[in-house]
Coordinates of C-alpha atoms and ligand atoms in Angstrom, one line a residue:
M1 CA 83.6 95.1 120.8
E2 CA 87.4 95.2 121.4
K3 CA 88.7 98.5 122.5
R4 CA 91.1 98.6 119.5
T5 CA 88.3 97.9 117.0
F6 CA 86.1 100.5 118.6
L7 CA 88.8 103.2 118.4
K8 CA 89.4 102.3 114.8
I9 CA 85.8 102.8 113.9
V10 CA 85.5 106.0 116.0
S11 CA 88.5 107.5 114.3
A12 CA 87.2 106.4 110.9
I13 CA 83.8 108.0 111.6
T14 CA 85.3 111.2 112.8
A15 CA 87.9 111.4 110.0
S16 CA 85.5 110.4 107.2
P17 CA 82.0 111.0 106.2
A18 CA 82.3 107.8 104.1
F19 CA 83.2 105.4 106.8
S20 CA 81.1 102.4 105.8
P21 CA 83.8 100.6 103.7
L22 CA 86.1 100.8 106.7
I23 CA 83.9 98.7 108.9
A24 CA 84.6 95.6 106.8
W25 CA 88.3 95.6 107.8
A26 CA 87.8 97.3 111.1
A27 CA 85.9 94.3 112.3
G28 CA 88.3 91.8 110.7
D29 CA 91.9 91.4 109.8
K30 CA 94.6 94.0 109.5
L31 CA 94.6 96.1 106.3
K32 CA 96.7 94.2 103.7
N33 CA 97.4 94.2 100.0
W34 CA 95.4 91.9 97.6
A35 CA 97.9 89.0 97.9
G36 CA 98.0 89.3 101.7
N37 CA 101.8 89.5 101.7
V38 CA 102.0 93.1 102.8
E39 CA 100.4 94.3 106.0
Y40 CA 100.1 98.0 105.7
S41 CA 101.7 100.2 108.3
T42 CA 98.5 102.0 109.3
E43 CA 94.8 101.3 109.2
N44 CA 93.9 105.0 109.2
M45 CA 91.9 105.4 106.0
Y46 CA 89.8 108.2 104.7
S47 CA 87.4 107.5 101.8
A48 CA 86.7 110.6 99.8
N49 CA 83.5 111.0 97.8
S50 CA 84.5 114.1 95.9
I51 CA 87.5 116.2 94.8
H52 CA 86.4 118.7 97.4
E53 CA 86.6 116.1 100.2
A54 CA 89.9 114.8 98.8
R55 CA 91.4 118.3 98.8
D56 CA 90.3 119.1 102.3
F57 CA 91.9 115.9 103.5
I58 CA 95.2 116.4 101.7
K59 CA 95.4 119.9 103.1
K60 CA 94.9 118.7 106.7
Q61 CA 97.4 115.8 106.6
G62 CA 101.2 115.9 106.9
K63 CA 101.7 112.6 105.1
L64 CA 99.4 110.2 103.2
K65 CA 99.3 107.7 100.3
V66 CA 96.5 107.0 97.9
L67 CA 95.5 103.4 98.0
G68 CA 94.1 102.0 94.7
T69 CA 92.9 98.4 94.5
R70 CA 95.9 97.2 96.5
H71 CA 97.3 94.9 93.8
C72 CA 101.0 95.8 94.3
F73 CA 103.1 93.1 95.9
N74 CA 105.6 95.5 97.5
K75 CA 105.3 98.5 99.8
I76 CA 105.0 101.2 97.1
A77 CA 101.5 102.0 98.3
D78 CA 102.2 101.8 102.0
S79 CA 101.7 104.6 104.5
A80 CA 102.7 104.8 108.2
D81 CA 100.3 107.7 108.6
Y82 CA 97.1 107.9 106.5
F83 CA 95.5 106.3 103.4
L84 CA 93.3 108.2 101.1
S85 CA 90.9 106.0 99.2
L86 CA 89.1 107.3 96.0
K87 CA 87.2 104.0 95.6
E88 CA 83.9 105.8 95.8
M89 CA 84.9 108.2 93.0
D90 CA 84.5 105.7 90.2
E91 CA 82.3 107.3 87.7
V92 CA 82.8 107.8 84.0
I93 CA 82.8 111.6 83.6
A94 CA 82.7 112.1 79.9
L95 CA 83.0 110.1 76.7
D96 CA 84.0 112.3 73.8
P97 CA 83.4 110.4 70.5
Q98 CA 85.0 113.2 68.4
A99 CA 88.2 113.5 70.4
R100 CA 88.1 109.7 70.9
T101 CA 88.7 110.0 74.6
V102 CA 87.1 109.0 77.9
T103 CA 87.5 110.8 81.2
V104 CA 87.1 108.8 84.4
A105 CA 87.4 109.5 88.1
A106 CA 90.5 108.0 89.6
G107 CA 88.8 105.2 91.5
V108 CA 87.4 103.5 88.5
T109 CA 88.6 100.0 87.6
Y110 CA 89.1 98.6 84.1
G111 CA 86.5 96.0 85.1
K112 CA 83.9 98.8 85.4
L113 CA 85.2 101.1 82.6
C114 CA 85.6 98.6 79.8
P115 CA 82.0 97.2 79.5
Y116 CA 80.7 100.8 79.7
I117 CA 82.8 102.1 76.8
H118 CA 82.3 98.9 74.8
A119 CA 78.5 99.4 75.0
K120 CA 79.1 102.9 73.5
G121 CA 81.2 101.5 70.7
F122 CA 84.7 102.1 72.0
A123 CA 87.7 100.2 73.2
L124 CA 91.1 100.7 74.9
H125 CA 94.2 99.6 73.1
N126 CA 95.3 97.0 75.7
L127 CA 94.7 95.6 79.2
A128 CA 96.7 93.8 81.9
S129 CA 96.2 90.2 82.7
L130 CA 93.4 91.2 85.1
P131 CA 90.6 93.9 84.9
H132 CA 90.3 94.2 88.7
I133 CA 92.8 97.0 89.1
S134 CA 92.3 100.8 89.2
V135 CA 93.1 102.9 86.2
A136 CA 95.1 105.4 88.3
G137 CA 97.0 102.8 90.2
A138 CA 97.8 100.8 87.1
C139 CA 99.1 103.8 85.1
S140 CA 101.1 105.1 88.1
T141 CA 103.2 101.9 88.1
A142 CA 103.5 101.4 84.3
T143 CA 101.3 98.3 84.3
H144 CA 101.3 96.6 80.9
G145 CA 99.7 93.9 78.9
S146 CA 101.3 92.2 75.9
G147 CA 101.9 92.9 72.2
E148 CA 105.0 94.2 70.6
K149 CA 103.2 97.1 69.0
N150 CA 101.3 97.9 72.2
G151 CA 102.6 100.4 74.8
N152 CA 101.8 99.9 78.5
L153 CA 98.4 101.0 79.8
A154 CA 99.7 104.5 80.7
T155 CA 100.4 105.1 76.9
A156 CA 96.6 105.5 76.6
V157 CA 96.6 108.5 78.9
A158 CA 95.8 111.8 77.2
A159 CA 95.5 113.9 80.3
L160 CA 95.7 113.6 84.1
E161 CA 94.2 115.9 86.8
F162 CA 96.1 116.0 90.1
L163 CA 95.8 117.5 93.5
T164 CA 99.2 118.6 94.7
A165 CA 100.5 118.5 98.3
A166 CA 99.2 122.0 98.8
G167 CA 95.8 120.9 97.6
D168 CA 96.0 122.8 94.3
A169 CA 94.5 121.3 91.1
L170 CA 97.0 120.6 88.3
K171 CA 96.0 119.4 84.9
V172 CA 98.7 117.8 82.7
D173 CA 97.7 117.3 79.1
R174 CA 99.7 115.4 76.4
Q175 CA 99.2 118.2 73.8
K176 CA 99.6 121.3 76.0
D177 CA 102.2 120.2 78.6
A178 CA 104.9 118.5 76.5
E179 CA 107.5 118.8 79.3
L180 CA 105.5 117.8 82.3
F181 CA 103.4 115.1 80.7
P182 CA 106.1 112.4 80.2
A183 CA 107.2 113.0 83.8
A184 CA 103.8 112.8 85.4
V185 CA 102.0 109.9 83.9
V186 CA 104.0 107.1 85.5
G187 CA 104.3 109.0 88.7
L188 CA 104.7 106.2 91.2
G189 CA 102.2 108.0 93.5
A190 CA 105.0 110.5 94.3
L191 CA 103.7 113.6 92.6
G192 CA 100.2 114.1 93.9
V193 CA 96.7 112.6 94.1
I194 CA 95.3 111.8 90.6
T195 CA 91.6 112.7 90.6
N196 CA 90.7 112.3 86.9
V197 CA 92.3 110.4 84.0
T198 CA 91.5 110.9 80.3
L199 CA 92.3 107.9 78.1
D200 CA 92.4 107.5 74.4
V201 CA 89.8 105.2 73.0
Q202 CA 89.3 103.6 69.6
P203 CA 86.4 101.9 67.9
A204 CA 85.4 98.7 69.7
F205 CA 86.7 95.5 68.2
L206 CA 86.3 91.7 68.6
M207 CA 89.1 89.3 69.4
R208 CA 89.8 85.6 69.3
Q209 CA 92.1 83.8 71.7
Y210 CA 94.0 80.6 71.0
V211 CA 96.3 78.6 73.3
Y212 CA 99.1 76.3 72.1
L213 CA 100.9 73.7 74.2
N214 CA 104.5 72.8 74.5
L215 CA 106.5 75.1 72.3
P216 CA 110.1 73.7 72.1
L217 CA 112.5 76.2 73.7
R218 CA 114.7 75.8 70.6
Q219 CA 111.8 77.1 68.4
M220 CA 111.3 80.1 70.7
Q221 CA 115.1 80.8 70.4
D222 CA 115.2 80.5 66.6
H223 CA 111.8 82.2 65.8
F224 CA 111.3 84.7 68.7
D225 CA 110.5 87.6 66.4
A226 CA 108.1 85.6 64.2
I227 CA 106.3 84.3 67.3
E228 CA 106.0 87.8 68.9
S229 CA 104.6 89.3 65.7
S230 CA 102.2 86.5 65.0
A231 CA 99.3 88.1 66.9
Y232 CA 98.1 91.4 68.5
S233 CA 99.0 90.1 72.0
V234 CA 101.3 87.1 72.7
S235 CA 102.1 85.6 76.1
L236 CA 104.5 82.7 76.7
F237 CA 104.0 80.8 79.9
T238 CA 106.7 78.5 81.2
D239 CA 107.8 76.7 84.3
W240 CA 111.3 76.6 82.7
Q241 CA 111.4 72.8 82.8
K242 CA 111.7 70.3 79.9
Q243 CA 113.2 72.8 77.4
R244 CA 109.7 74.1 76.5
I245 CA 107.3 77.0 76.8
N246 CA 104.3 75.2 78.4
E247 CA 101.5 77.5 76.9
V248 CA 101.5 80.1 74.2
W249 CA 98.5 82.5 74.4
L250 CA 97.7 84.3 71.2
K251 CA 95.1 87.1 71.1
S252 CA 94.2 88.5 67.7
R253 CA 91.8 91.1 66.5
V254 CA 88.9 89.9 64.3
E255 CA 89.8 92.3 61.5
P256 CA 91.1 92.0 57.9
G257 CA 94.9 91.7 58.0
Q258 CA 95.0 91.2 61.7
E259 CA 93.5 87.7 62.2
F260 CA 95.6 84.8 63.4
H261 CA 94.7 81.7 61.4
A262 CA 95.0 78.8 63.9
T263 CA 96.6 75.8 62.4
P264 CA 97.0 72.6 64.5
D265 CA 100.8 73.3 64.8
F266 CA 102.5 76.6 65.8
F267 CA 106.3 76.3 65.7
G268 CA 106.1 72.8 67.0
A269 CA 103.4 73.6 69.7
K270 CA 100.0 71.9 69.5
L271 CA 96.7 73.7 69.5
A272 CA 94.9 73.2 72.8
T273 CA 91.5 71.4 72.6
R274 CA 90.0 73.1 75.8
N275 CA 90.2 76.3 77.7
L276 CA 93.3 76.4 80.0
H277 CA 94.6 78.4 83.0
P278 CA 98.2 79.6 82.7
I279 CA 98.9 77.4 85.7
A280 CA 97.7 74.2 84.1
E281 CA 96.5 72.5 87.3
L282 CA 94.1 75.4 88.1
S283 CA 90.6 75.6 86.7
A284 CA 90.1 77.6 83.5
E285 CA 86.8 78.9 84.9
N286 CA 88.6 82.0 86.0
C287 CA 90.1 82.6 82.6
T288 CA 88.8 84.5 79.5
E289 CA 87.3 82.4 76.7
Q290 CA 89.8 80.7 74.4
M291 CA 89.4 78.2 71.5
G292 CA 89.0 81.0 68.9
V293 CA 85.6 82.0 70.2
P294 CA 85.1 85.6 69.1
G295 CA 84.3 88.1 71.9
P296 CA 84.6 91.7 72.9
W297 CA 88.2 93.0 73.3
Y298 CA 87.8 93.5 77.1
E299 CA 86.9 89.8 77.5
R300 CA 89.9 88.6 75.6
L301 CA 92.8 91.0 76.3
P302 CA 93.0 90.1 80.1
H303 CA 93.7 86.4 80.9
F304 CA 91.4 86.5 83.9
R305 CA 87.7 87.3 84.2
M306 CA 86.2 90.0 86.3
G307 CA 84.2 88.5 89.1
F308 CA 86.7 85.7 89.5
T309 CA 90.0 85.4 91.4
P310 CA 92.8 86.4 89.0
S311 CA 96.0 84.3 88.8
A312 CA 96.3 82.0 91.9
G313 CA 95.5 84.3 94.8
K314 CA 98.0 83.2 97.5
E315 CA 101.1 84.2 95.6
L316 CA 104.0 86.6 95.1
Q317 CA 105.0 88.3 91.9
T318 CA 108.3 89.6 90.4
E319 CA 108.9 91.0 86.9
Y320 CA 112.0 92.3 85.0
F321 CA 112.0 94.3 81.8
V322 CA 115.0 93.8 79.3
P323 CA 115.5 95.5 76.0
R324 CA 113.8 93.6 73.2
R325 CA 117.0 93.1 71.4
H326 CA 118.4 91.0 74.3
A327 CA 115.1 89.1 74.8
V328 CA 116.3 85.6 73.8
E329 CA 119.7 85.9 75.6
A330 CA 117.9 87.1 78.8
I331 CA 115.3 84.3 78.6
L332 CA 118.0 81.7 78.2
A333 CA 119.9 83.2 81.1
V334 CA 116.9 82.7 83.3
E335 CA 116.3 79.2 81.9
R336 CA 119.7 78.1 83.1
L337 CA 118.5 78.8 86.7
R338 CA 115.5 76.4 86.2
D339 CA 116.3 74.0 88.9
Q340 CA 116.6 76.8 91.5
L341 CA 113.5 78.5 90.3
T342 CA 110.9 75.8 89.7
P343 CA 110.4 74.5 93.2
H344 CA 109.2 78.0 94.3
L345 CA 107.4 79.0 91.1
M346 CA 103.8 78.7 90.0
I347 CA 104.5 80.0 86.5
S348 CA 106.5 82.5 84.5
E349 CA 105.1 84.7 81.7
I350 CA 107.1 86.4 78.9
R351 CA 105.5 89.4 77.1
A352 CA 106.7 92.1 74.6
I353 CA 105.8 95.8 75.2
A354 CA 106.4 98.7 72.9
A355 CA 108.6 101.6 73.9
D356 CA 107.1 104.8 75.5
S357 CA 108.3 108.2 76.6
F358 CA 107.4 108.2 80.3
W359 CA 110.5 109.0 82.5
M360 CA 109.8 106.3 85.1
S361 CA 108.5 103.6 82.8
P362 CA 110.6 100.5 82.5
C363 CA 109.9 100.8 78.7
Y364 CA 111.2 104.4 78.5
K365 CA 112.6 104.7 75.0
Q366 CA 113.1 101.0 74.8
P367 CA 111.0 98.3 73.2
S368 CA 111.0 95.7 75.9
V369 CA 110.4 92.1 76.9
A370 CA 109.1 91.4 80.4
I371 CA 110.0 88.2 82.2
H372 CA 107.5 87.6 85.0
F373 CA 107.4 85.2 87.9
T374 CA 104.3 84.1 89.8
W375 CA 105.8 82.6 93.0
K376 CA 104.4 80.4 95.7
Q377 CA 103.9 82.6 98.8
D378 CA 107.3 81.8 100.5
W379 CA 109.0 85.1 100.9
T380 CA 112.1 83.6 102.5
A381 CA 112.8 81.5 99.4
V382 CA 111.8 84.2 96.9
R383 CA 113.9 86.8 98.7
A384 CA 116.9 84.5 98.3
L385 CA 116.2 83.9 94.6
L386 CA 115.7 87.5 93.5
P387 CA 119.4 88.5 93.7
V388 CA 120.3 85.3 91.8
I389 CA 118.0 86.2 88.9
E390 CA 119.0 89.9 89.0
R391 CA 122.7 88.9 88.7
E392 CA 121.9 86.9 85.5
L393 CA 119.8 89.8 84.1
A394 CA 122.3 92.5 85.1
P395 CA 124.2 92.4 81.7
F396 CA 120.9 93.3 80.1
H397 CA 120.3 96.3 82.4
A398 CA 117.0 94.8 83.6
R399 CA 114.5 97.1 85.2
P400 CA 112.0 95.8 87.8
H401 CA 108.2 96.2 87.7
W402 CA 107.4 99.0 90.2
G403 CA 104.5 97.1 91.7
K404 CA 106.2 93.8 92.2
L405 CA 109.0 92.3 94.4
F406 CA 112.6 93.0 93.6
A407 CA 116.0 93.4 95.3
I408 CA 117.8 95.7 92.8
S409 CA 119.6 98.4 94.7
P410 CA 118.7 102.2 94.5
E411 CA 122.1 102.8 92.9
Q412 CA 121.3 100.3 90.1
L413 CA 117.8 101.9 89.7
K414 CA 119.5 105.2 89.3
A415 CA 121.8 103.9 86.6
A416 CA 118.8 102.2 84.8
Y417 CA 116.7 105.4 84.8
E418 CA 118.4 108.3 83.1
K419 CA 115.5 110.6 84.1
L420 CA 115.4 109.6 87.7
P421 CA 117.3 112.7 89.0
E422 CA 114.9 115.0 87.1
F423 CA 111.9 113.0 88.4
V424 CA 113.2 113.6 92.0
Q425 CA 113.6 117.3 91.3
L426 CA 110.0 117.5 90.0
A427 CA 108.6 115.6 93.0
R428 CA 110.5 117.9 95.4
R429 CA 109.0 120.9 93.6
L430 CA 105.4 119.6 93.7
D431 CA 105.7 118.1 97.1
P432 CA 108.5 120.0 99.0
H433 CA 107.7 118.4 102.4
G434 CA 107.4 114.8 101.2
K435 CA 103.7 114.4 101.9
F436 CA 103.3 111.6 99.4
R437 CA 106.7 109.9 100.1
N438 CA 106.9 106.7 102.0
D439 CA 109.7 104.3 103.0
F440 CA 109.6 102.6 99.6
L441 CA 109.9 105.8 97.6
N442 CA 112.5 107.2 100.1
A443 CA 114.7 104.1 99.7
N444 CA 114.3 103.5 95.9
I445 CA 113.8 106.9 94.4
F446 CA 114.8 109.6 96.8
G447 CA 118.0 108.0 97.9
G448 CA 117.3 107.3 101.6
Ligands
FAD1 C1 96.9 88.9 90.1 C2 97.7 90.1 89.6 C3 97.9 90.2 88.2 C4 98.7 91.3 87.7 N1 98.9 91.4 86.4 C5 99.7 92.4 85.9 C6 99.9 92.5 84.5 O1 99.4 91.8 83.7 N2 100.7 93.5 84.1 C7 101.3 94.4 85.0 O2 102.1 95.2 84.6 N3 101.0 94.3 86.3 C8 100.2 93.4 86.8 N4 99.9 93.3 88.1 C9 100.4 94.4 89.0 C10 99.4 95.5 89.1 O3 98.9 95.9 87.9 C11 100.0 96.8 89.7 O4 100.5 96.5 90.9 C12 99.0 98.0 89.7 O5 99.7 99.1 90.2 C13 97.8 97.8 90.6 O6 97.0 98.9 90.7 P1 96.3 99.2 92.1 O7 95.2 100.2 91.8 O8 95.9 98.0 92.7 O9 97.5 99.9 92.8 P2 97.8 100.1 94.4 O10 98.7 98.9 94.7 O11 96.7 100.3 95.2 O12 98.8 101.4 94.2 C14 99.9 101.4 93.4 C15 100.5 102.8 93.4 O13 99.7 103.7 92.7 C16 99.4 104.8 93.6 N5 98.1 105.3 93.3 C17 96.9 104.6 93.2 N6 95.9 105.5 92.9 C18 96.4 106.7 92.9 C19 95.9 108.0 92.6 N7 94.6 108.2 92.4 N8 96.7 109.1 92.7 C20 98.1 108.9 92.9 N9 98.6 107.7 93.1 C21 97.8 106.6 93.1 C22 99.6 104.3 95.0 O14 99.8 105.3 95.9 C23 100.8 103.3 94.8 O15 101.9 104.1 94.8 C24 99.2 92.3 88.6 C25 98.9 92.2 90.0 C26 98.1 91.1 90.5 C27 97.8 91.1 91.9

């Protein structure tokens, strides 16, 4: 065994009673994010099995970051010192049918939670494109799905339990903590270690998913509102070429008054006759069932199936939120860059998201449309393109996705987030010595 690997395992064993998950990466590659584009700055990781263990660890460390399921494309989750993993703490703690809430430990993924609550007759209001991500990590970065009436995933949070930098337990409840709650839910990992999350649930429902091909750009431009309101969740996928939206994904609830009635033509787009991947060349095996086949909400709301690789795998992602009222103008501004974008792009996706009240959410007080880019994994090319896109979207005060790649300056972020100074004050109060701050947060939020 190499000396370095041996030391890694020894330090893992001495630091952690739950060292077994470490051996997988200790014996292999460096610790990286899901896409492999970020090599984390340390391999020191402690895996806690209980709140008690997490608290002891937090108290002992000067600096640390919680690592969720590692699906962010930038360094928001990075640490130069220590990682705390709550992966082993993934149990459903309580389902309260009267209050219509479910409380989960922070390590749980949507992929584990959703089938459980469905079997008990309940559902969440929305999901991201993939179920593989952790609930705590997704809510911390304002991860969203689609649907103009659906807030991002954090809008389902009814309460959060944290451990602060001092190791103290702090519960933040939507009803009881009206001031702290909107500050804490999209916390960017800067306020403390989330140990439990309570989410709103609703009665389980069935959904159908249809895909249409080749929506003319002109139709999108003239009928954007009608298209966005045609189903519970709407996704427009485009490679920006040929003046068209390549695929329109419509997810509707199988309920009176909510159903989408699929006709062969949808604003000039044609109903697909087989299941498709958003990147047309890839196999639809990884994707949730389409063609109007009814199925449980958690097997239709995400585009990708649990147990399969979501999206493409070797990729980079970027996403910008613009106010809904500027959606068409912003989309057309990006479309004008088509010949610069397409060589580096796998696919773009356009989604609508309802406004929310979370200070650091890109949808804070603003119904939004998100323009997303799944790039080929060529950081040099993508890094050169980001300022070009951001320049075009600047008139619309675009806000970047916190978990994806962007070049927007800290000054612009400050201008885009009216509550950012108050968020910084709160973080400094809860974490006076910057235990949970890293280079990403220092540069983008705390002003260097
Ligand atoms: C293939 C793919 C598809 C995606 N699709 C979507 C999509 O449809 N919509 C969308 O909005 N985003 C999407 N994303 C982005 C993704 O949802 C976010 O990056 C999300 O944050 C991932 O959660 P995670 O658990 O992997 O977070 P990580 O990357 O592990 O961590 C993210 C942040 O959360 C913090 N954190 C995690 N757990 C805790 C905790 N317990 N306490 C305190 N802080 C914590 C971390 O410290 C870090 O700051 C996609 C990403 C991929 C790779």
